[in-house]
PDB file of C-alpha atoms in Angstrom:
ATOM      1  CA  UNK A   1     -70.506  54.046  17.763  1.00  0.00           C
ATOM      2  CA  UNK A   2     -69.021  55.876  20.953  1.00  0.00           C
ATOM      3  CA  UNK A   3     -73.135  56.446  22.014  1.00  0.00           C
ATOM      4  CA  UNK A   4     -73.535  52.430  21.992  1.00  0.00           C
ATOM      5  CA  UNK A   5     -70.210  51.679  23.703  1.00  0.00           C
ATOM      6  CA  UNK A   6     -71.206  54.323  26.337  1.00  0.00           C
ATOM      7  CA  UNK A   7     -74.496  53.057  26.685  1.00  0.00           C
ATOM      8  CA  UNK A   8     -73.487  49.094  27.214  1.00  0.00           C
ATOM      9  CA  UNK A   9     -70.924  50.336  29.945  1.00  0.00           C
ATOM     10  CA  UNK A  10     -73.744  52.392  31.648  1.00  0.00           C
ATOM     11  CA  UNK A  11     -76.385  49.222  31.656  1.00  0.00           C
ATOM     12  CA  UNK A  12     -72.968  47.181  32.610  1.00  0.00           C
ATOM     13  CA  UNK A  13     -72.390  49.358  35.500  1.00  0.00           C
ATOM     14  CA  UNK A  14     -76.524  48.962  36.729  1.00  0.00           C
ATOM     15  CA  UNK A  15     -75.608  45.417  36.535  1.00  0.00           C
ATOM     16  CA  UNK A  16     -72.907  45.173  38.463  1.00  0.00           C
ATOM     17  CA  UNK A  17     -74.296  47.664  40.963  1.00  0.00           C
ATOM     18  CA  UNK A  18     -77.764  46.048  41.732  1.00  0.00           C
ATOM     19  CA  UNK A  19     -75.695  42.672  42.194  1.00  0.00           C
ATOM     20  CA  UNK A  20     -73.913  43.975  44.731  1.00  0.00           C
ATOM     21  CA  UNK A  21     -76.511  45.394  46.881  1.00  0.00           C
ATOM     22  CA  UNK A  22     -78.651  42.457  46.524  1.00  0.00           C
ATOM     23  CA  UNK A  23     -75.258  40.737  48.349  1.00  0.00           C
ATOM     24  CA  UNK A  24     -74.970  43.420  50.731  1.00  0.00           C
ATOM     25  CA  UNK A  25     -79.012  42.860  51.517  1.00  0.00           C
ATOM     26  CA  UNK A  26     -78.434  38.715  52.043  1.00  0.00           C
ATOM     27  CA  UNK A  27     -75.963  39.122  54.322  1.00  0.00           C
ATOM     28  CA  UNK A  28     -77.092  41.818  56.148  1.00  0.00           C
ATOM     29  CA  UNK A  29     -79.001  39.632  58.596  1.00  0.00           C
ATOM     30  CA  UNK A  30     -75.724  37.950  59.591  1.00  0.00           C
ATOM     31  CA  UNK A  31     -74.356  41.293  59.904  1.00  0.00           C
ATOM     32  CA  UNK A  32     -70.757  39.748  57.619  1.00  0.00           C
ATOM     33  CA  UNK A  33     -69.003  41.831  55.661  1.00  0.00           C
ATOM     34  CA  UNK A  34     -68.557  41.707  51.955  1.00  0.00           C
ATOM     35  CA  UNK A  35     -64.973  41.514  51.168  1.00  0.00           C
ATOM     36  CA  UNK A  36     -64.267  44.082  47.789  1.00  0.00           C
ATOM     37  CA  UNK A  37     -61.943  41.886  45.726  1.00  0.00           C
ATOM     38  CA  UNK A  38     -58.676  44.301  45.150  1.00  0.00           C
ATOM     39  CA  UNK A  39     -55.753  43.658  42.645  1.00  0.00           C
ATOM     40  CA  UNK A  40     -53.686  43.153  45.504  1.00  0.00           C
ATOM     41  CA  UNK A  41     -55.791  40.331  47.680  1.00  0.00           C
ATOM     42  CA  UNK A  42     -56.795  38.701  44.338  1.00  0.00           C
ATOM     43  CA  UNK A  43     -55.448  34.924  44.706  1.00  0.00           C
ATOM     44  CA  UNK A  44     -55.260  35.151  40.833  1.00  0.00           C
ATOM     45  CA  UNK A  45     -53.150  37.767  40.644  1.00  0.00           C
ATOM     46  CA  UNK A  46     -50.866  36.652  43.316  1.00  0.00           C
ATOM     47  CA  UNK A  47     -50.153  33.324  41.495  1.00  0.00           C
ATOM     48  CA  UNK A  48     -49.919  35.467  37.918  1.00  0.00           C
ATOM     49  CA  UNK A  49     -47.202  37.281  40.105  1.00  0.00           C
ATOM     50  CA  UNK A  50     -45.320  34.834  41.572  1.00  0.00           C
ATOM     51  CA  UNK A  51     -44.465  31.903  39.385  1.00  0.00           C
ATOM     52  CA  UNK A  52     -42.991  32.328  35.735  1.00  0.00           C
ATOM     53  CA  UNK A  53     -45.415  30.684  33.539  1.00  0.00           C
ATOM     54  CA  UNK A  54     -46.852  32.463  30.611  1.00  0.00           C
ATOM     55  CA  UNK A  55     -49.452  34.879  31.272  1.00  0.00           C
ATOM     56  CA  UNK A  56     -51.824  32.278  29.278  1.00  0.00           C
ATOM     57  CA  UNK A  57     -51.347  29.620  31.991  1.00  0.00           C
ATOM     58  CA  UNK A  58     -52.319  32.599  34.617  1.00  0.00           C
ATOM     59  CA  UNK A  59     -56.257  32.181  33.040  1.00  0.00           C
ATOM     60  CA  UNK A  60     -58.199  30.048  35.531  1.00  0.00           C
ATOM     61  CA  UNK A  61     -60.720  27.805  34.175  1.00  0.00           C
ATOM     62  CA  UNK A  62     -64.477  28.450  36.121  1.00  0.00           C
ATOM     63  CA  UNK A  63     -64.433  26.174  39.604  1.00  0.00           C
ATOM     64  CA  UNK A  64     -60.512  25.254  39.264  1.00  0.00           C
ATOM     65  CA  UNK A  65     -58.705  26.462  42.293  1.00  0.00           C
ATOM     66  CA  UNK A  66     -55.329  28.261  41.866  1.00  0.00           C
ATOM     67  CA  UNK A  67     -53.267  26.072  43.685  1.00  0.00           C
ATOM     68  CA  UNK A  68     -54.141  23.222  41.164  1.00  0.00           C
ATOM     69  CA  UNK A  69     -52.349  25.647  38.297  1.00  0.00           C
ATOM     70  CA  UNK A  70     -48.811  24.820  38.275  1.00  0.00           C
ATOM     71  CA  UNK A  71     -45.810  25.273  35.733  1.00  0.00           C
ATOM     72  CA  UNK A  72     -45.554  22.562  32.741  1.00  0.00           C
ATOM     73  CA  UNK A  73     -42.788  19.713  34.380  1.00  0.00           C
ATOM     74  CA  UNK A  74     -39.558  19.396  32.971  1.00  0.00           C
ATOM     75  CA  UNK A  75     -39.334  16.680  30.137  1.00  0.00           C
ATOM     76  CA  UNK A  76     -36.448  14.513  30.857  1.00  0.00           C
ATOM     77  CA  UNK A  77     -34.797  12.550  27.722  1.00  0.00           C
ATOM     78  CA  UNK A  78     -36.854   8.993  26.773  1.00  0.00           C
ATOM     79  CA  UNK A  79     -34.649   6.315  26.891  1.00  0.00           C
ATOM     80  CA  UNK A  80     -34.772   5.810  23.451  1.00  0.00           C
ATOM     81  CA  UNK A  81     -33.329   9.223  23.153  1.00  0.00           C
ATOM     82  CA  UNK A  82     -30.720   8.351  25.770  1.00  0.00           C
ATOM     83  CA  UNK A  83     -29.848   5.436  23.984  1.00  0.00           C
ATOM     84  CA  UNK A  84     -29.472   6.948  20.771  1.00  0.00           C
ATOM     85  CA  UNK A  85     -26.583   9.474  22.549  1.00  0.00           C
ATOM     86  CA  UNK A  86     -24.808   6.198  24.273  1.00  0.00           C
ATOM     87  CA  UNK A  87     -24.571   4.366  20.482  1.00  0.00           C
ATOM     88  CA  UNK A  88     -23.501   7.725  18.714  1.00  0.00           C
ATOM     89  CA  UNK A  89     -19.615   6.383  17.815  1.00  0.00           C
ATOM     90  CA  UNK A  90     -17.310   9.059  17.428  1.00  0.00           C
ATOM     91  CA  UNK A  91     -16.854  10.352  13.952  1.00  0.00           C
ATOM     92  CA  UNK A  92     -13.141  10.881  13.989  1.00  0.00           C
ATOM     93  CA  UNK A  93     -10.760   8.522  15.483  1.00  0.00           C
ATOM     94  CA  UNK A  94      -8.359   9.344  17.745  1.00  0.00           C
ATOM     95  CA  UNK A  95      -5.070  10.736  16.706  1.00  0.00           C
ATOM     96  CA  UNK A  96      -2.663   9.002  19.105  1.00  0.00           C
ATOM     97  CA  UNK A  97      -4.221   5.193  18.162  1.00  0.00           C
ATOM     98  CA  UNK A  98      -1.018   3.038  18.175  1.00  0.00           C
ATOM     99  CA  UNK A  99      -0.037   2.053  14.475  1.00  0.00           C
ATOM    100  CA  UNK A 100       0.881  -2.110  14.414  1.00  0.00           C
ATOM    101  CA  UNK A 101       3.265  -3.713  12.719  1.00  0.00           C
ATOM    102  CA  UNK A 102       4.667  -0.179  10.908  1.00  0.00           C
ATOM    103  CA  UNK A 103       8.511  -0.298  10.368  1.00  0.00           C
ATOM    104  CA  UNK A 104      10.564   2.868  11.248  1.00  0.00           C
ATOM    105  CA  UNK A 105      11.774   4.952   8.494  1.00  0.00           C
ATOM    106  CA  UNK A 106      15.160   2.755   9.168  1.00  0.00           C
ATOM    107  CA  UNK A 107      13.735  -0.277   8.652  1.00  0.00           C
ATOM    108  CA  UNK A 108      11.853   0.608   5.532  1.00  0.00           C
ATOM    109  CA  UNK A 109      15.191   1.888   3.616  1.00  0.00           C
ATOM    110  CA  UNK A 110      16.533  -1.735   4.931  1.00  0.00           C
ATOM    111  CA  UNK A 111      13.947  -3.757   3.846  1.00  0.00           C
ATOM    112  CA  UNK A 112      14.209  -1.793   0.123  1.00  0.00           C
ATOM    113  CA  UNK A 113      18.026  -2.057   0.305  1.00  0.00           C
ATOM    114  CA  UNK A 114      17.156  -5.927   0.915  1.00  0.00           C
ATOM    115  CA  UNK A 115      14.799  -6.258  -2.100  1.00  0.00           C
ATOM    116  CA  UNK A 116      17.132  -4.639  -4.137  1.00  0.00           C
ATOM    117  CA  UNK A 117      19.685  -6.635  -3.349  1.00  0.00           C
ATOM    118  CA  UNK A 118      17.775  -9.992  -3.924  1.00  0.00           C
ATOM    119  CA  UNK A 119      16.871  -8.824  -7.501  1.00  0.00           C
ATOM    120  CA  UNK A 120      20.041  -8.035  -8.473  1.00  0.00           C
ATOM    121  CA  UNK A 121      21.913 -11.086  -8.402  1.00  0.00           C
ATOM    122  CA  UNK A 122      25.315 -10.028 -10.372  1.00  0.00           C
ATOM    123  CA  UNK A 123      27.288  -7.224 -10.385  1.00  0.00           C
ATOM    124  CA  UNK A 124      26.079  -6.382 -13.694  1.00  0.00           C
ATOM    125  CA  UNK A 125      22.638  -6.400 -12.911  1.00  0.00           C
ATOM    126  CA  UNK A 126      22.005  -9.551 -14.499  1.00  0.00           C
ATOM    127  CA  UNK A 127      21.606 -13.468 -13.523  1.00  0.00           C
ATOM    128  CA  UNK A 128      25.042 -14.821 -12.633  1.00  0.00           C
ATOM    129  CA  UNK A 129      25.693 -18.189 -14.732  1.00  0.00           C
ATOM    130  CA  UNK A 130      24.509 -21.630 -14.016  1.00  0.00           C
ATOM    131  CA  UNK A 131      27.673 -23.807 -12.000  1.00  0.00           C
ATOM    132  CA  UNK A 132      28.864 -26.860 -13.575  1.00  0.00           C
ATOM    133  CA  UNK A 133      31.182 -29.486 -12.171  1.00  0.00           C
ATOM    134  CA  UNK A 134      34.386 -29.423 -13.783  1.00  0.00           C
ATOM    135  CA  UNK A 135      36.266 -32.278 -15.465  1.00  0.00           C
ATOM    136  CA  UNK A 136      39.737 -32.977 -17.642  1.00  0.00           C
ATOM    137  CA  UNK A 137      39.486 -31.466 -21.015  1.00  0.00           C
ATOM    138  CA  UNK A 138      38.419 -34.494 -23.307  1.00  0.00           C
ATOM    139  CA  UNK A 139      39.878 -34.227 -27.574  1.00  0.00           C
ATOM    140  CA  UNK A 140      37.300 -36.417 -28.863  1.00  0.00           C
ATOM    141  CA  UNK A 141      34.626 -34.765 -27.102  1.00  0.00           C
ATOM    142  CA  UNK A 142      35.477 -31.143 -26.678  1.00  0.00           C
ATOM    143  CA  UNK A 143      33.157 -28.845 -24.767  1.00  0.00           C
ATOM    144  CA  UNK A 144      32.866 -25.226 -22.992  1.00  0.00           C
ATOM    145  CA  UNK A 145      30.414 -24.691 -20.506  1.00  0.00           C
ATOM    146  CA  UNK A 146      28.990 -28.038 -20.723  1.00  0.00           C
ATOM    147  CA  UNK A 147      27.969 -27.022 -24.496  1.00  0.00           C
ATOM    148  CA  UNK A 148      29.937 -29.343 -26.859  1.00  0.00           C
ATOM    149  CA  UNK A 149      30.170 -28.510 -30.725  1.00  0.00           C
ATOM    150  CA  UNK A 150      27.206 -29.699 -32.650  1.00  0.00           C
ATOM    151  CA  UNK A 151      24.438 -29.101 -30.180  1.00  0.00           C
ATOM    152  CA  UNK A 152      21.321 -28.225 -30.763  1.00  0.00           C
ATOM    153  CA  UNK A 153      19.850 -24.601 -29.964  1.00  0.00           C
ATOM    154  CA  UNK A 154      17.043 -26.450 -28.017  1.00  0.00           C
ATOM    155  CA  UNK A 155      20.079 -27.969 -25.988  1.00  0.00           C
ATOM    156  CA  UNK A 156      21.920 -24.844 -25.286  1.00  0.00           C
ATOM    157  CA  UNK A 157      18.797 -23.470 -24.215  1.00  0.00           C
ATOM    158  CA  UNK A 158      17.999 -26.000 -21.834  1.00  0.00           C
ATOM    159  CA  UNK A 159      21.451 -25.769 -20.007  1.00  0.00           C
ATOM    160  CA  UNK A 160      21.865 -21.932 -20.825  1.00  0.00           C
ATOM    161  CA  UNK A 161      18.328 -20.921 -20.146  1.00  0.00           C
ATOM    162  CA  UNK A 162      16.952 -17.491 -21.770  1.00  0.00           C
ATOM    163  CA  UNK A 163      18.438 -15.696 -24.625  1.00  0.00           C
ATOM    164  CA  UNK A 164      19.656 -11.960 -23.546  1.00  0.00           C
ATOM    165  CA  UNK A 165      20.862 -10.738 -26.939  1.00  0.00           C
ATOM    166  CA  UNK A 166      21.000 -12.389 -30.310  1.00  0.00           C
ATOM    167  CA  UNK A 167      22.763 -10.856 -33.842  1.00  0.00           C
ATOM    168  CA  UNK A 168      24.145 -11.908 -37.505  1.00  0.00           C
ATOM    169  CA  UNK A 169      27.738 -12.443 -37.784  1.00  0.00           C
ATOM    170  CA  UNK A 170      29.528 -12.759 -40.863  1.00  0.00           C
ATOM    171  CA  UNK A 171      32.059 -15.545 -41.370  1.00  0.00           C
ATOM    172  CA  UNK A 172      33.777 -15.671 -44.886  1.00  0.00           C
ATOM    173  CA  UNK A 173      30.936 -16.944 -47.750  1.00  0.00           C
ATOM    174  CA  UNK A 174      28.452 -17.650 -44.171  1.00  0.00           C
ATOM    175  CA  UNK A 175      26.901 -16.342 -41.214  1.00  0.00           C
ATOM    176  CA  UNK A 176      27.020 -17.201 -37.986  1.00  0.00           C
ATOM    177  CA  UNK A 177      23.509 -16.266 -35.478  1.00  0.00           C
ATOM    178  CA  UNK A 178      24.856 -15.519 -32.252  1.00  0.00           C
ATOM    179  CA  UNK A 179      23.167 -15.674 -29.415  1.00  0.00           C
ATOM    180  CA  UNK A 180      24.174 -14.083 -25.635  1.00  0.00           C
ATOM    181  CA  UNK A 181      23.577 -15.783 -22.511  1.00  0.00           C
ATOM    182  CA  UNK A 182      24.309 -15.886 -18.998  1.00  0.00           C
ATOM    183  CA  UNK A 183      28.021 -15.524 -18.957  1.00  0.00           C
ATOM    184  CA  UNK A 184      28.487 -17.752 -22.405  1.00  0.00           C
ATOM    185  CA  UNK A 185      27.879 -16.544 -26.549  1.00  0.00           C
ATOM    186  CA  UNK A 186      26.929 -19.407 -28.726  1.00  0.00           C
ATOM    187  CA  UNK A 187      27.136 -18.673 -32.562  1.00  0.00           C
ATOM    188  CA  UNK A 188      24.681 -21.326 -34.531  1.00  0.00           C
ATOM    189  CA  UNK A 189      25.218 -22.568 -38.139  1.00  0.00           C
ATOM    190  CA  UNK A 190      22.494 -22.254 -40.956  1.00  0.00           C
ATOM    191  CA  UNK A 191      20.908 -25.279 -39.669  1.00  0.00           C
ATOM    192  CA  UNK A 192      20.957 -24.547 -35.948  1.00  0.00           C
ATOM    193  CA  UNK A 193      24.066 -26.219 -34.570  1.00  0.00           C
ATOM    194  CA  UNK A 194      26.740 -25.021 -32.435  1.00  0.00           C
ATOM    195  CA  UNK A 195      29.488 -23.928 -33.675  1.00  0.00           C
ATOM    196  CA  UNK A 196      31.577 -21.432 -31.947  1.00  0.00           C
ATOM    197  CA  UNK A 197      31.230 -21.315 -27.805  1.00  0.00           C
ATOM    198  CA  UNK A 198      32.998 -18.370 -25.608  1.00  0.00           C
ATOM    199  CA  UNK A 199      33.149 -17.148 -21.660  1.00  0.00           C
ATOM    200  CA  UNK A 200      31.637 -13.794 -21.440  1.00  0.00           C
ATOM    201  CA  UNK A 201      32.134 -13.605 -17.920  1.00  0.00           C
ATOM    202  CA  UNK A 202      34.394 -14.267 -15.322  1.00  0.00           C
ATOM    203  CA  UNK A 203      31.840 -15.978 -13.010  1.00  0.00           C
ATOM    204  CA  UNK A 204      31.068 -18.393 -16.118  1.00  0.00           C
ATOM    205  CA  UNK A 205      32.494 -22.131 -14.883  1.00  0.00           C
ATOM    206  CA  UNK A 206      34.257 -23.533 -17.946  1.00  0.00           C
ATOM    207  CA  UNK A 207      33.321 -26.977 -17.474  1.00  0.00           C
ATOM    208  CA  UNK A 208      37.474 -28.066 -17.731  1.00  0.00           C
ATOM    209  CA  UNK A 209      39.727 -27.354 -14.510  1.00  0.00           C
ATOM    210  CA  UNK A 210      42.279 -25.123 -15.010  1.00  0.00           C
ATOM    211  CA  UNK A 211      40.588 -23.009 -17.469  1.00  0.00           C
ATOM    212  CA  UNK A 212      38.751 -20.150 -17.167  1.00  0.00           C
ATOM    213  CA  UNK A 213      38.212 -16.302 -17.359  1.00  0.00           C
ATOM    214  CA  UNK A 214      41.184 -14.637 -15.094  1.00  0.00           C
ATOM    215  CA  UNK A 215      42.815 -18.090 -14.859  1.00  0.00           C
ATOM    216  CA  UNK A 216      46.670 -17.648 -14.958  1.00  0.00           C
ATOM    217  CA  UNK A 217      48.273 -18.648 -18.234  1.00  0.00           C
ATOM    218  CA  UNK A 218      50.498 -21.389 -16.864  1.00  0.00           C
ATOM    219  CA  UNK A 219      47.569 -22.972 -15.646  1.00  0.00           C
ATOM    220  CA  UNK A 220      45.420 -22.970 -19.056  1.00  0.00           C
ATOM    221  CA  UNK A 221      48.496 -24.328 -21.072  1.00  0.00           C
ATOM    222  CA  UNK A 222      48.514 -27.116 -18.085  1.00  0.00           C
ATOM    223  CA  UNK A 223      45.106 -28.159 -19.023  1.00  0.00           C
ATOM    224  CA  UNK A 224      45.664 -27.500 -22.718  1.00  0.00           C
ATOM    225  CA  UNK A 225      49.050 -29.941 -22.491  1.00  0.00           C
ATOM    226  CA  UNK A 226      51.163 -27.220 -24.093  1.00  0.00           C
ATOM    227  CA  UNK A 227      54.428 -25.412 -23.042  1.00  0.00           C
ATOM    228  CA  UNK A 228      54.154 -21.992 -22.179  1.00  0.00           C
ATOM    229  CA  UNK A 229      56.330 -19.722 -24.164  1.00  0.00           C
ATOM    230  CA  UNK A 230      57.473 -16.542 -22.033  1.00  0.00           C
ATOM    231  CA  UNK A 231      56.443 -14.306 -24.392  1.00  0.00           C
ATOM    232  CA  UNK A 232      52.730 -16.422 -25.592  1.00  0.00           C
ATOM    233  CA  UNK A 233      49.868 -14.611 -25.773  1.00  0.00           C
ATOM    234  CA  UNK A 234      47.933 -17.491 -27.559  1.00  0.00           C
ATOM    235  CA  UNK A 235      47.335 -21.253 -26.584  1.00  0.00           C
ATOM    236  CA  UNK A 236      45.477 -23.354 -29.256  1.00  0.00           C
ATOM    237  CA  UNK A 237      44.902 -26.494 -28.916  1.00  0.00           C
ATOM    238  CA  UNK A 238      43.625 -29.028 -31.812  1.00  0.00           C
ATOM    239  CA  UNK A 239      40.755 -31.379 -31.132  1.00  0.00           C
ATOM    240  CA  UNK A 240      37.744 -33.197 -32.796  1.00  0.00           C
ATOM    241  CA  UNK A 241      35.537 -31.042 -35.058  1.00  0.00           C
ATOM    242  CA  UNK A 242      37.468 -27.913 -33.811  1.00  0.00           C
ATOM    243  CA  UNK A 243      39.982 -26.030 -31.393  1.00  0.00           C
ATOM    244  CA  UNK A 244      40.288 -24.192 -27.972  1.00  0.00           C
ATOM    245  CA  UNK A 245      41.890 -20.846 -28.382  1.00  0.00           C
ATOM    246  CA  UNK A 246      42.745 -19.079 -24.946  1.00  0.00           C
ATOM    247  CA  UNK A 247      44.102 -15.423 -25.358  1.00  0.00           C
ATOM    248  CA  UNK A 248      46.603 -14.034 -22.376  1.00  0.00           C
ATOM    249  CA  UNK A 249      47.119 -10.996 -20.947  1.00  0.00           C
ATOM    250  CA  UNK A 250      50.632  -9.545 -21.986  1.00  0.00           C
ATOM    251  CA  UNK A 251      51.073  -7.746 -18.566  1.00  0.00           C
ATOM    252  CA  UNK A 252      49.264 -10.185 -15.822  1.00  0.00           C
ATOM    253  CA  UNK A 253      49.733 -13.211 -18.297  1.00  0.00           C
ATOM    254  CA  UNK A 254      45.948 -13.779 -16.830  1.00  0.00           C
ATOM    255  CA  UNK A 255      43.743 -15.823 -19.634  1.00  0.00           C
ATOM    256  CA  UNK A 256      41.544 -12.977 -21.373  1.00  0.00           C
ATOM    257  CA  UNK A 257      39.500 -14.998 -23.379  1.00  0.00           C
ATOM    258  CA  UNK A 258      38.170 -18.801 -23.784  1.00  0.00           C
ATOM    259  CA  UNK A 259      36.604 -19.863 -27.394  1.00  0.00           C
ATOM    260  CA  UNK A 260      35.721 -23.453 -28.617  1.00  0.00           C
ATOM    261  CA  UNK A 261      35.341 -22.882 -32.568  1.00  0.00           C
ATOM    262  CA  UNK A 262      34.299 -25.395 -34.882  1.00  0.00           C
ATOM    263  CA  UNK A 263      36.034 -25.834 -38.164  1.00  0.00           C
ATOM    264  CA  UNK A 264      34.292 -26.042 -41.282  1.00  0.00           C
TER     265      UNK A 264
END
């Protein structure tokens, strides 16, 4: 192998050698000078050297001057690509955005105090009782909190509204269903009729003026039409299909408790 490779460089060496006197012989008549191309005064190698291409881009096509060789421009962004970047939106909003219509902290524990307030309409927590005019106590038609004796459970309900609490309550050889409402008890016979009426609360209107739940006792035995005995602690009072009883404190003489009970 080394005999062939020396070989081909000797014939390549005849080559280059008989081409270069047959130059020298051309130009001889002209008496010019034949230039000897040097890695120095090589325009190739001066544009390989100056300019930072890649050494591919430093190969010269055949009959392509070096000048016309230059560096790859710079690609600038299409506007497609621009306009892609312009329309990107921010993935993360910005912290400091003002925040409309947010109450304070204040005004949040005022707006629940205010709520809480509106659905508790009583002290107790539960719906204060209906108002009714009041009127002079009537013996042929006795009634307590517009409920007279003998109404009907769809009646009571209509004037009472809901039923809170309702429970059996013995009465001799009978029982009596009560039934709790807003401010006022009504006890029902067997067949649904009301017999027995009381206040439950002091914010219950009686229906009668001059009786009521924290009334003073001179005033209930006013209404009643009965003396008041300094040492009373009970007014009843007679009337059709029944009687009022009105209980007294014995220290404030204040009326503890209003009943309308139907006799048998």
């Amino acid at each position: 192998m080394s005999r062939k490779i020396k070989a081909m460089a000797a014939v390549l060496h005849a080559s280059l050698l008989a081409a270069l006197l047959s130059a020298c012989s051309h130009s001889s008549g002209d008496n010019a000078k034949v230039p000897v191309a040097s890695p120095a005064n090589s325009p190739k190698t001066e544009l390989a050297m100056g300019t930072d291409a890649p050494p591919s881009a430093s190969r010269q096509p055949d009959g392509i001057a070096s000048e016309e060789i230059l560096s790859p421009p710079l690609l600038s962004p299409s506007p497609v690509e621009e306009d892609k970047d312009k329309n990107v939106a921010p993935t993360q909003p910005a912290i400091d955005a003002p925040k409309k219509n947010r109450p304070s902290e204040g005004d949040s524990e005022a707006l629940s105090s205010s709520a809480s307030a509106a659905s508790q309409p009583s002290s107790d927590g539960e719906q204060a009782p209906k108002p009714i005019p009041e009127s002079e106590l009537d013996t042929e038609n006795p009634q307590l909190a517009g409920i007279r004796l003998g109404a009907s459970e769809a009646d009571v309900k209509k004037r009472l509204g809901a039923v809170r609490a309702e429970y059996d309550l013995p009465d001799g050889g009978t029982v009596i269903h009560m039934k709790d409402y807003a401010g006022v008890t009504v006890g029902f016979s067997g067949n649904g009729y009301a017999v027995y009426i009381e206040l439950t609360d002091s914010a219950a209107s009686s229906g009668l003026k001059g009786i009521g739940l924290g009334a003073s006792g001179q005033e209930a035995a006013d209404a009643l039409g009965l003396p008041l005995d300094p040492d009373a602690l009970l007014l009843l009072l007679e009337v059709s299909g029944g009687q009022y009883k009105i209980d007294l404190d014995p220290d404030t003489r204040e009326t503890l408790s209003v009943k309308l009970i139907g006799l048998p």
